Coordinates of C-alpha atoms in Angstrom, one line a residue:
Chain A
M1 CA 0.1 -0.2 -0.1
R2 CA 0.8 3.3 -0.2
N3 CA 3.1 4.9 2.8
S4 CA 2.3 7.3 4.7
A5 CA 4.0 10.1 3.5
Q6 CA 2.0 9.8 0.0
L7 CA -1.2 9.6 1.8
R8 CA -0.6 12.8 3.5
H9 CA 0.1 14.5 0.4
E10 CA -2.7 13.4 -1.4
F11 CA -4.7 14.0 1.5
L12 CA -3.3 17.6 2.0
K13 CA -4.0 18.3 -1.9
A14 CA -7.7 16.9 -1.6
W15 CA -8.3 18.8 1.2
I16 CA -7.1 21.8 0.2
K17 CA -9.2 21.3 -3.0
S18 CA -12.2 21.1 -1.3
L19 CA -11.9 23.6 1.5
K20 CA -11.3 26.0 -2.0
I21 CA -14.5 24.7 -3.3
Y22 CA -16.4 25.3 0.2
S23 CA -14.8 28.7 0.4
N24 CA -16.4 29.6 -3.2
L25 CA -19.7 28.4 -2.0
K26 CA -20.1 30.2 1.2
K27 CA -18.8 33.3 2.7
N28 CA -18.4 34.6 5.8
M29 CA -19.1 31.8 8.0
S30 CA -19.0 31.6 11.5
I31 CA -16.8 30.0 13.8
S32 CA -18.6 26.6 14.2
H33 CA -19.6 26.8 10.9
R34 CA -15.9 26.9 9.9
K35 CA -15.4 24.1 12.1
N36 CA -17.7 21.6 10.7
A37 CA -16.6 23.3 6.7
I38 CA -13.2 21.9 8.0
K39 CA -14.2 18.8 8.9
L40 CA -16.5 18.3 6.5
S41 CA -14.0 18.9 3.9
A42 CA -11.6 16.7 5.5
D43 CA -13.9 13.9 5.4
V44 CA -14.7 14.3 2.0
A45 CA -11.0 14.4 0.9
I46 CA -10.1 11.0 2.5
A47 CA -13.1 9.5 1.0
S48 CA -12.1 10.7 -2.1
I49 CA -8.3 10.2 -2.1
T50 CA -9.6 6.8 -1.4
Q51 CA -11.3 6.1 -4.5
K52 CA -8.8 8.1 -6.8
A53 CA -6.2 5.6 -5.8
K54 CA -7.9 2.1 -5.2
P55 CA -10.9 1.8 -7.4
S56 CA -11.8 -1.4 -5.8
A57 CA -12.3 0.6 -2.7
S58 CA -14.9 3.0 -4.0
S59 CA -17.1 -0.1 -2.9
H60 CA -16.3 0.4 0.6
R61 CA -18.9 1.5 2.3
W62 CA -17.6 3.7 4.8
T63 CA -16.5 6.1 1.8
Q64 CA -20.1 6.0 -0.1
S65 CA -21.8 6.7 3.5
L66 CA -19.3 9.5 4.5
M67 CA -20.4 11.4 1.2
A68 CA -23.9 10.6 1.9
D69 CA -23.6 11.9 5.1
A70 CA -21.6 14.8 4.0
A71 CA -24.1 15.7 1.1
S72 CA -27.2 15.4 3.3
S73 CA -26.2 17.3 6.3
D74 CA -28.2 21.0 6.8
D75 CA -28.4 22.4 3.3
G76 CA -28.1 21.7 -0.2
T77 CA -25.1 23.5 -0.9
N78 CA -23.3 20.6 1.0
R79 CA -24.3 18.5 -1.5
I80 CA -23.1 20.6 -4.4
F81 CA -20.1 20.9 -2.8
V82 CA -19.6 17.2 -2.1
E83 CA -20.2 16.9 -6.0
Q84 CA -17.8 19.3 -6.8
T85 CA -15.2 17.8 -5.1
L86 CA -15.6 14.1 -6.3
G87 CA -16.3 15.5 -9.7
Y88 CA -19.5 13.2 -10.1
K89 CA -22.9 13.4 -9.0
L90 CA -23.9 11.4 -6.1
G91 CA -26.8 9.3 -6.3
N92 CA -29.7 10.4 -3.9
R93 CA -30.1 7.9 -1.0
K94 CA -33.0 9.2 1.1
K95 CA -33.4 6.0 3.5
S96 CA -29.7 6.1 5.0
P97 CA -29.7 7.6 7.7
T98 CA -32.7 6.0 9.2
T99 CA -31.9 2.1 8.1
G100 CA -29.4 1.4 10.5
L101 CA -31.9 2.5 13.3
M102 CA -34.9 1.0 12.3
T103 CA -33.4 -2.5 11.6
K104 CA -31.7 -2.3 15.3
C105 CA -34.7 -1.3 16.9
S106 CA -36.9 -3.7 15.2
K107 CA -34.6 -6.6 15.5
K108 CA -34.7 -5.7 19.2
I109 CA -38.2 -6.0 19.6
L110 CA -38.1 -9.4 17.7
R111 CA -35.4 -10.7 19.9
N112 CA -37.5 -9.6 23.3
N113 CA -40.3 -10.9 22.0
I114 CA -38.9 -14.1 21.0
R115 CA -37.3 -14.5 24.3
V116 CA -40.7 -13.9 26.2
F117 CA -42.4 -16.5 23.8
L118 CA -40.3 -19.2 24.2
G119 CA -38.5 -18.6 27.3
K120 CA -39.8 -21.6 29.3
S121 CA -40.6 -23.8 26.2
R122 CA -37.1 -23.3 24.3
K123 CA -35.1 -26.2 24.0
R124 CA -31.9 -26.8 23.5
T125 CA -32.0 -26.5 19.3
T126 CA -28.2 -26.1 18.5
P127 CA -27.1 -29.9 18.0
K128 CA -24.2 -30.6 20.1
H129 CA -21.6 -30.9 17.9
A130 CA -22.4 -27.0 16.6
K131 CA -20.6 -26.2 20.1
A132 CA -17.2 -26.7 18.5
G133 CA -18.5 -24.1 15.8
S134 CA -19.1 -21.8 18.4
I135 CA -22.5 -20.6 17.5
I136 CA -22.8 -18.2 20.3
A137 CA -20.3 -15.7 20.0
N138 CA -18.9 -13.6 22.9
K139 CA -21.0 -11.4 24.6
G140 CA -18.4 -9.1 25.2
V141 CA -17.1 -8.8 21.3
E142 CA -20.2 -8.6 20.1
K143 CA -21.1 -5.6 22.5
R144 CA -18.0 -4.3 21.0
T145 CA -18.6 -4.7 17.4
R146 CA -21.8 -3.1 17.9
L147 CA -19.9 0.0 18.9
L148 CA -17.4 -0.1 16.3
K149 CA -20.3 -0.2 14.1
R150 CA -21.4 2.5 15.2
L151 CA -18.4 4.9 14.7
V152 CA -17.3 3.2 11.4
P153 CA -19.4 5.4 9.1
G154 CA -22.1 3.2 7.3
G155 CA -20.8 0.5 9.2
E156 CA -24.5 -0.6 10.7
D157 CA -25.4 -2.8 8.2
M158 CA -22.3 -4.6 7.4
D159 CA -21.5 -8.1 8.7
E160 CA -18.4 -8.7 10.8
I161 CA -15.7 -9.4 8.3
S162 CA -16.3 -6.8 6.2
L163 CA -16.8 -4.4 9.2
M164 CA -13.4 -5.0 10.0
E165 CA -12.0 -4.6 6.5
E166 CA -13.4 -1.3 6.5
A167 CA -12.4 -0.3 9.8
L168 CA -9.0 -1.1 8.9
D169 CA -9.0 1.5 6.1
Y170 CA -11.0 3.9 7.9
I171 CA -8.4 4.0 10.8
A172 CA -6.0 4.4 8.4
L173 CA -7.3 7.3 6.9
L174 CA -8.5 9.0 10.4
Q175 CA -4.9 8.8 11.1
V176 CA -3.7 10.7 7.8
Q177 CA -6.2 13.1 8.8
R178 CA -5.1 14.1 11.9
D179 CA -1.6 14.4 11.4
V180 CA -2.2 17.0 8.5
L181 CA -4.8 18.8 10.3
K182 CA -2.3 18.5 13.3
Q183 CA 0.8 19.8 11.0
V184 CA -1.7 22.9 9.2
A185 CA -3.2 23.8 12.8
A186 CA 0.4 23.9 14.2
V187 CA 1.6 26.5 11.1
A188 CA -1.3 28.3 11.4
E189 CA -1.1 28.9 14.9
S190 CA 2.4 29.9 15.1
L191 CA 2.2 31.7 12.3
R192 CA -0.8 33.7 14.0
N193 CA 1.0 33.7 17.4
L194 CA 4.2 35.7 15.3
K195 CA 1.6 37.8 13.9
S196 CA 0.4 39.0 17.1
V197 CA 3.4 39.7 19.0
N198 CA 5.0 41.5 15.9
Chain B
M1 CA -16.5 -55.4 -3.0
E2 CA -20.0 -54.8 -2.8
P3 CA -20.9 -54.4 -6.4
Q4 CA -24.8 -53.9 -5.4
L5 CA -23.7 -50.6 -4.3
E6 CA -23.2 -49.2 -7.2
A7 CA -27.0 -49.0 -8.0
T8 CA -28.3 -48.2 -4.5
Q9 CA -26.7 -45.0 -3.9
P10 CA -30.6 -43.6 -3.5
Q11 CA -31.0 -46.1 -1.0
F12 CA -28.2 -45.3 1.4
R13 CA -30.2 -42.8 2.9
S14 CA -33.0 -44.7 3.8
V15 CA -31.3 -47.7 4.9
L16 CA -29.4 -44.9 7.1
S17 CA -32.6 -43.5 8.6
G18 CA -33.8 -47.0 9.6
P19 CA -31.0 -48.0 12.3
D20 CA -30.5 -44.2 12.9
A21 CA -31.5 -44.2 16.5
G22 CA -28.2 -44.8 18.3
E23 CA -27.3 -47.7 17.2
L24 CA -23.6 -47.5 17.1
G25 CA -23.7 -45.1 19.8
F26 CA -21.1 -42.6 19.1
G27 CA -21.0 -39.1 17.3
F28 CA -24.5 -39.6 16.6
D29 CA -25.3 -36.3 16.3
E30 CA -22.9 -35.6 13.2
I31 CA -24.4 -38.5 11.6
H32 CA -27.5 -36.4 11.9
G33 CA -26.3 -33.4 11.1
L34 CA -24.4 -35.3 7.8
I35 CA -28.1 -37.0 7.0
S36 CA -30.1 -33.9 7.2
N37 CA -28.0 -32.3 5.1
P38 CA -29.6 -32.0 1.5
P39 CA -27.4 -33.6 -0.6
E40 CA -25.7 -31.8 -3.3
A41 CA -24.6 -34.9 -4.7
P42 CA -25.2 -38.4 -4.1
S43 CA -21.9 -38.2 -2.7
S44 CA -22.9 -36.6 0.5
S45 CA -24.7 -39.5 1.7
F46 CA -21.5 -41.2 1.1
T47 CA -20.2 -39.2 4.1
A48 CA -22.4 -40.1 6.4
L49 CA -22.4 -43.6 5.3
L50 CA -18.5 -43.1 6.2
E51 CA -19.4 -41.5 9.5
L52 CA -20.6 -45.0 10.8
P53 CA -18.0 -47.4 10.5
P54 CA -16.8 -48.5 13.7
P55 CA -13.8 -46.9 15.7
Q56 CA -11.0 -49.1 13.3
A57 CA -12.4 -46.3 10.7
V58 CA -10.6 -46.7 7.2
E59 CA -9.7 -43.4 6.0
L60 CA -10.9 -43.1 2.6
L61 CA -11.3 -40.1 0.0
V62 CA -13.5 -40.4 -2.3
N63 CA -13.4 -37.7 -5.2
E64 CA -16.6 -36.7 -6.4
D65 CA -18.4 -38.1 -9.1
F66 CA -18.9 -35.8 -11.9
P67 CA -22.3 -36.7 -13.7
A68 CA -20.1 -36.5 -16.9
K69 CA -17.1 -38.6 -15.7
P70 CA -17.0 -42.0 -17.0
M71 CA -15.7 -43.7 -14.1
P72 CA -17.8 -45.8 -12.4
P73 CA -19.4 -44.2 -8.9
P74 CA -17.7 -45.2 -5.6
I75 CA -18.5 -48.5 -4.0
F76 CA -20.3 -48.1 -0.8
P77 CA -21.8 -50.4 1.9
S78 CA -25.8 -50.1 2.1
N79 CA -26.2 -50.3 5.3
I80 CA -24.5 -50.2 8.6
A81 CA -23.6 -53.7 8.4
L82 CA -22.2 -53.4 5.2
I83 CA -20.4 -50.8 6.4
D84 CA -18.7 -52.6 8.8
R85 CA -17.5 -54.6 6.2
A86 CA -17.0 -51.6 4.2
S87 CA -14.4 -50.4 7.0
K88 CA -12.7 -53.6 6.9
F89 CA -12.4 -53.9 2.8
S90 CA -12.8 -50.2 2.3
V91 CA -13.1 -50.0 -1.4
F92 CA -13.6 -46.3 -2.9
A93 CA -13.3 -46.9 -6.4
S94 CA -14.0 -43.6 -8.2
A95 CA -11.5 -41.5 -9.6
D96 CA -10.9 -38.3 -10.6
N97 CA -9.2 -37.1 -14.1
S98 CA -7.6 -34.6 -12.0
S99 CA -6.8 -35.5 -8.6
E100 CA -7.3 -38.9 -6.9
K101 CA -6.9 -40.0 -3.2
T102 CA -5.5 -42.8 -1.7
P103 CA -7.6 -44.3 0.7
I104 CA -5.2 -44.7 3.6
L105 CA -5.4 -47.0 6.6
S106 CA -5.2 -45.8 10.0
A107 CA -2.3 -47.3 11.9
S108 CA -4.0 -49.3 14.5
S109 CA -6.5 -50.6 11.8
P110 CA -6.3 -54.0 11.0
M111 CA -8.1 -53.6 7.9
K112 CA -6.6 -54.0 4.7
L113 CA -7.3 -51.9 1.8
D114 CA -8.5 -53.4 -1.6
S115 CA -8.2 -50.2 -3.4
V116 CA -5.4 -48.2 -3.6
K117 CA -6.1 -44.9 -5.7
R118 CA -3.1 -42.7 -7.1
E119 CA -2.3 -40.2 -4.5
P120 CA -2.0 -36.6 -5.9
P121 CA 1.6 -35.2 -5.2
D122 CA 0.5 -33.3 -2.2
S123 CA 2.7 -31.6 0.5
D124 CA 0.4 -32.4 3.3
S125 CA 0.0 -36.2 2.7
R126 CA 1.8 -38.3 4.6
P127 CA 2.6 -41.7 3.9
N128 CA 1.8 -43.6 6.9
S129 CA -0.6 -41.4 8.5
S130 CA -4.1 -41.2 8.3
S131 CA -4.7 -37.5 6.9
P132 CA -6.1 -37.7 4.0
P133 CA -4.6 -35.4 1.5
V134 CA -7.0 -33.3 -0.4
S135 CA -5.9 -31.9 -3.5
T136 CA -7.6 -28.5 -4.3
Q137 CA -6.9 -28.4 -7.9
G138 CA -9.1 -29.7 -10.5
L139 CA -12.3 -29.7 -8.5
K140 CA -14.9 -27.4 -9.1
S141 CA -16.4 -25.4 -6.3
G142 CA -19.6 -27.2 -5.4
K143 CA -18.1 -30.6 -5.1
R144 CA -14.8 -29.1 -3.3
K145 CA -16.8 -28.8 -0.5
Q146 CA -18.0 -32.1 -0.6
E147 CA -14.4 -33.1 -0.6
E148 CA -14.0 -31.2 2.1
K149 CA -16.7 -32.9 4.2
K150 CA -15.4 -36.2 3.2
V151 CA -11.7 -34.7 4.6
K152 CA -13.3 -34.1 7.7
V153 CA -15.6 -37.5 7.9
T154 CA -12.4 -39.4 7.7
N155 CA -10.7 -37.2 9.8
K156 CA -13.2 -37.4 12.6
K157 CA -12.8 -41.4 12.0
S158 CA -9.2 -41.1 12.4
K159 CA -9.6 -39.3 16.0
K160 CA -12.2 -42.1 16.7
A161 CA -9.8 -45.0 15.5
A162 CA -6.9 -42.9 17.6
A163 CA -5.2 -43.1 14.7
A164 CA -1.6 -41.5 14.2
A165 CA -1.8 -38.1 14.6
N166 CA -4.4 -36.9 12.1
D167 CA -3.6 -33.0 12.8
S168 CA -4.0 -31.9 9.4
S169 CA -5.2 -28.4 10.6
E170 CA -4.1 -26.6 7.6
E171 CA -6.5 -23.5 6.5
S172 CA -6.2 -22.1 3.1
G173 CA -6.1 -18.4 3.1
D174 CA -9.0 -16.3 1.7
K175 CA -7.1 -16.3 -1.4
L176 CA -8.9 -18.7 -2.9
P177 CA -12.3 -18.3 -4.4
F178 CA -13.7 -20.4 -1.5
V179 CA -12.2 -21.5 1.4
H180 CA -10.7 -24.6 2.0
V181 CA -11.2 -25.6 5.5
R182 CA -9.3 -28.9 7.2
A183 CA -10.9 -30.2 10.3
R184 CA -8.6 -30.5 13.4
R185 CA -8.4 -33.5 15.0
G186 CA -11.5 -33.6 17.3
Q187 CA -13.7 -31.5 15.6
A188 CA -16.8 -31.4 14.2
T189 CA -16.8 -32.1 10.3
D190 CA -20.3 -30.8 9.6
R191 CA -21.3 -28.1 7.0
H192 CA -22.4 -25.3 9.9
S193 CA -18.9 -26.1 11.6
L194 CA -17.0 -25.6 8.7
A195 CA -18.4 -23.1 7.7
E196 CA -18.4 -21.3 11.0
R197 CA -14.8 -22.2 11.2
A198 CA -13.7 -20.7 8.1
R199 CA -15.3 -17.7 9.2
R200 CA -13.7 -17.4 12.8
E201 CA -10.5 -17.4 10.8
K202 CA -11.1 -14.8 8.3
I203 CA -12.1 -12.6 11.1
N204 CA -8.9 -13.4 13.2
A205 CA -7.0 -12.7 9.8
R206 CA -8.3 -9.2 10.1
M207 CA -7.8 -9.0 13.6
K208 CA -4.4 -9.7 13.4
L209 CA -4.1 -6.7 10.5
L210 CA -6.2 -4.3 12.8
Q211 CA -3.7 -5.2 15.8
E212 CA -1.0 -4.4 13.6
L213 CA -2.3 -1.0 12.6
V214 CA -3.6 0.2 16.1
P215 CA -0.2 1.0 18.2
G216 CA -0.2 -0.7 21.5
C217 CA -2.5 -3.8 20.6
N218 CA 0.3 -6.4 20.0
K219 CA 0.5 -7.2 23.8
I220 CA -3.2 -7.5 24.4
S221 CA -4.5 -11.2 23.8
G222 CA -8.4 -11.9 23.2
T223 CA -10.4 -10.2 21.0
A224 CA -12.4 -8.4 23.2
M225 CA -9.6 -6.6 24.7
V226 CA -8.6 -6.1 21.4
L227 CA -11.8 -4.4 20.0
D228 CA -11.8 -2.1 22.9
E229 CA -8.4 -0.7 22.3
I230 CA -9.3 -0.2 18.4
I231 CA -12.8 1.6 19.5
N232 CA -10.7 3.6 21.8
H233 CA -8.2 4.5 19.3
V234 CA -11.2 5.2 16.8
Q235 CA -12.9 7.4 19.1
A236 CA -9.9 9.6 19.9
L237 CA -8.7 9.9 16.5
Q238 CA -12.2 11.1 15.7
R239 CA -11.8 13.4 18.8
Q240 CA -8.5 14.8 17.8
V241 CA -9.9 15.7 14.2
E242 CA -12.6 17.5 15.6
I243 CA -10.5 19.4 17.8
L244 CA -8.1 20.1 15.3
S245 CA -10.4 21.5 13.1
M246 CA -11.8 23.8 15.7
R247 CA -8.5 25.3 16.7
L248 CA -8.2 25.8 13.0
A249 CA -11.6 27.2 12.6
A250 CA -10.5 30.0 15.3
V251 CA -7.1 30.6 13.5
N252 CA -8.6 32.7 10.9
P253 CA -11.7 34.2 9.6
R254 CA -11.5 32.3 6.2
I255 CA -11.1 28.7 5.7
D256 CA -8.7 29.1 2.6
F257 CA -5.5 28.8 4.0
N258 CA -1.8 30.1 2.8
I259 CA -1.6 27.3 1.0
D260 CA -4.4 27.3 -1.1
D261 CA -3.3 31.0 -1.8
I262 CA -0.2 29.7 -3.0
L263 CA -1.8 27.0 -5.1
A264 CA -3.7 29.9 -6.5
A265 CA -0.5 31.8 -7.2
E266 CA 0.3 29.0 -9.5
S267 CA -1.8 31.0 -12.3
G268 CA 0.2 34.2 -11.4
S269 CA -3.0 35.9 -10.2
S270 CA -2.8 38.1 -7.0
I271 CA -0.9 35.9 -4.6
D272 CA 0.2 39.2 -2.6
N273 CA -3.0 40.0 -1.2
S274 CA -3.9 36.5 -0.5
Y275 CA -0.8 36.4 1.5
M276 CA -1.9 39.6 3.3
G277 CA -4.7 37.5 4.8
M278 CA -2.4 34.8 6.4
F279 CA 0.5 36.4 6.8
A280 CA 1.5 39.5 8.4
P281 CA 2.8 41.5 6.1
S282 CA 6.1 42.5 8.1
M283 CA 6.7 39.1 8.3
W284 CA 7.2 38.3 4.5
P285 CA 9.5 41.8 3.2
E286 CA 10.2 40.0 0.2
L287 CA 6.3 39.4 -0.9
Q288 CA 7.2 40.5 -4.4
L289 CA 9.5 37.3 -4.8
E290 CA 6.7 35.2 -4.4
G291 CA 6.3 35.2 -8.0
N292 CA 10.0 33.9 -8.6
R293 CA 8.7 31.3 -6.0
Q294 CA 8.0 29.3 -9.1
H295 CA 11.8 29.4 -10.3
Q296 CA 12.9 28.1 -6.7
Y297 CA 10.9 24.9 -6.5
P298 CA 13.4 22.2 -7.6
Q299 CA 15.7 23.3 -4.6
P300 CA 13.3 22.6 -1.3
W301 CA 12.8 19.5 -2.6
Q302 CA 15.7 17.7 -1.2
F303 CA 14.0 19.3 2.1
A304 CA 10.6 17.5 1.9
G305 CA 11.6 14.6 3.2
L306 CA 12.9 16.7 6.3
H307 CA 9.5 18.8 7.0
H308 CA 7.8 16.0 8.9
P309 CA 10.7 15.2 11.7
S310 CA 11.4 19.0 11.7
L311 CA 8.3 19.9 12.5
A312 CA 8.4 17.7 15.2
K313 CA 11.5 19.1 16.5
E314 CA 10.0 22.4 17.0
E315 CA 13.6 24.0 16.3
A316 CA 14.3 27.1 14.5
D317 CA 16.2 25.7 11.2
T318 CA 18.2 28.1 9.6
P319 CA 18.8 26.3 6.5
N320 CA 21.6 27.6 4.2
F321 CA 19.5 27.9 1.5
I322 CA 20.3 30.4 -1.1
T323 CA 17.0 31.0 -2.3
P324 CA 14.9 34.1 -1.2
E325 CA 12.1 32.0 -0.6
N326 CA 13.9 29.7 1.9
S327 CA 15.0 32.7 3.9
L328 CA 11.3 33.5 4.4
I329 CA 11.1 30.3 6.1
S330 CA 13.5 30.8 8.3
Y331 CA 11.1 31.9 11.0
D332 CA 10.5 28.8 12.9
S333 CA 10.6 25.3 11.6
P334 CA 6.2 24.8 11.4
A335 CA 6.4 27.9 9.2
N336 CA 9.2 25.8 7.7
S337 CA 7.0 22.6 7.1
A338 CA 4.1 24.9 6.0
S339 CA 6.3 26.4 2.9
L340 CA 7.7 23.2 2.0
H341 CA 4.3 21.8 2.0
S342 CA 3.4 24.5 -0.2
S343 CA 6.2 23.6 -2.4
Q344 CA 5.9 20.3 -2.6
L345 CA 2.0 20.8 -3.6
K346 CA 3.0 23.2 -6.3
M347 CA 5.7 20.7 -7.6
E348 CA 2.4 18.2 -7.6
L349 CA 0.3 20.2 -9.4

């Protein structure tokens, strides 16, 4: 895979570009607005460099859901911004924010109901030999998997295996994002300090 | 042999279902599992049959019979009694054009083999062991799973036979289009366990990768703790990004930074004005030289590799640059890195 320095370069480029686009779209933003803009453009940047560098990775859910989130937040200008940054039009995804929630809720309801109904009469349906296959997953692992699913964008509907693959990519790019932001912030702040000193 | 077996393949299941109550009294759940599995080929019932033989099991591998194959179908006992005999005689005569298996007697088994098949050159096979080699070539995917089942079945038998070590517990990676799983000694060999084992192996492989990525996870053992660390790491990263973007937003009223302006300067447009926005003009007495910046890009390139560590060092570098641009960046290393950043960007663009 590409080394981290190269990734940082690419991210920085993409980020600057998206910041430019955003600032062309909107003027006079408040501070919180700016913060969101920065974060947004950073997210879009990491999604776009993933897509560019690894065409197969565009199938990665987290990039797509990142961009969907970015495009759907607040107002329509975000969508334009995202599209301009990426260079192509996004498909409409109406139902994505609610799908995960709905399936979670409905699953929980179903599970509780089944437990109630079958609690007393539930026999051991799993054949004994299946113990070797460990059908019952580790409870702690399950909890943490659910947490991870919530953290990784677009991870709600994924199975465990692909979740971990996407978590891998996501973590790597988060690190890149953080490093670059750190450096740019340090530069900007030190320059500002120098400015105020003089 | 049992020639009548050739014609009685469909009857095997019915025959088996007759005496299926713990007649043999061992491992019967597995047999149930096998039997209840819908057969993808007639040979699946053979595996069920293979399950039944007494402890002195013969380990035999049978190739799947492709319908197109001209070879005779495998010869099987048609009921349990016959199975006992089969375990003694152990005949499997099917052959595959691409891969053939050798029926291998377990060491402790007093049985004799009547037919021996050609064994494919397989690194896994051991001459005296009871680990049936499974060749992975030349079998169609659906059939291969059946093969594996047979492998497992015979492996199971070897366990029961207390044969020589049958720990052929290799697992192919995920490179193959389908997973080829070997059963370990003493493990269940039905379809569900196989699938689960394959899945778990995949998950463990990815978990290893994640462990390498997240710092500090190498020491921790146990999936739950590692996942904990990963989650903490992701949350920390996200929080840091949030805080950093807040800092950046607070720095200046406009979010297009100096680097952006430098990029704009590539077209030769009003870079001086944009620079005013970012830097104090007094700091850059040679702003007019910005236009010359483009000529000097080749030089800072050698320092491109330095800018990351230089930032970490936080020292005021005064490199012996000969270019005016570089003299501008002698204020401090962060500015150093910023300009280097920008120059790199310009080079790339």
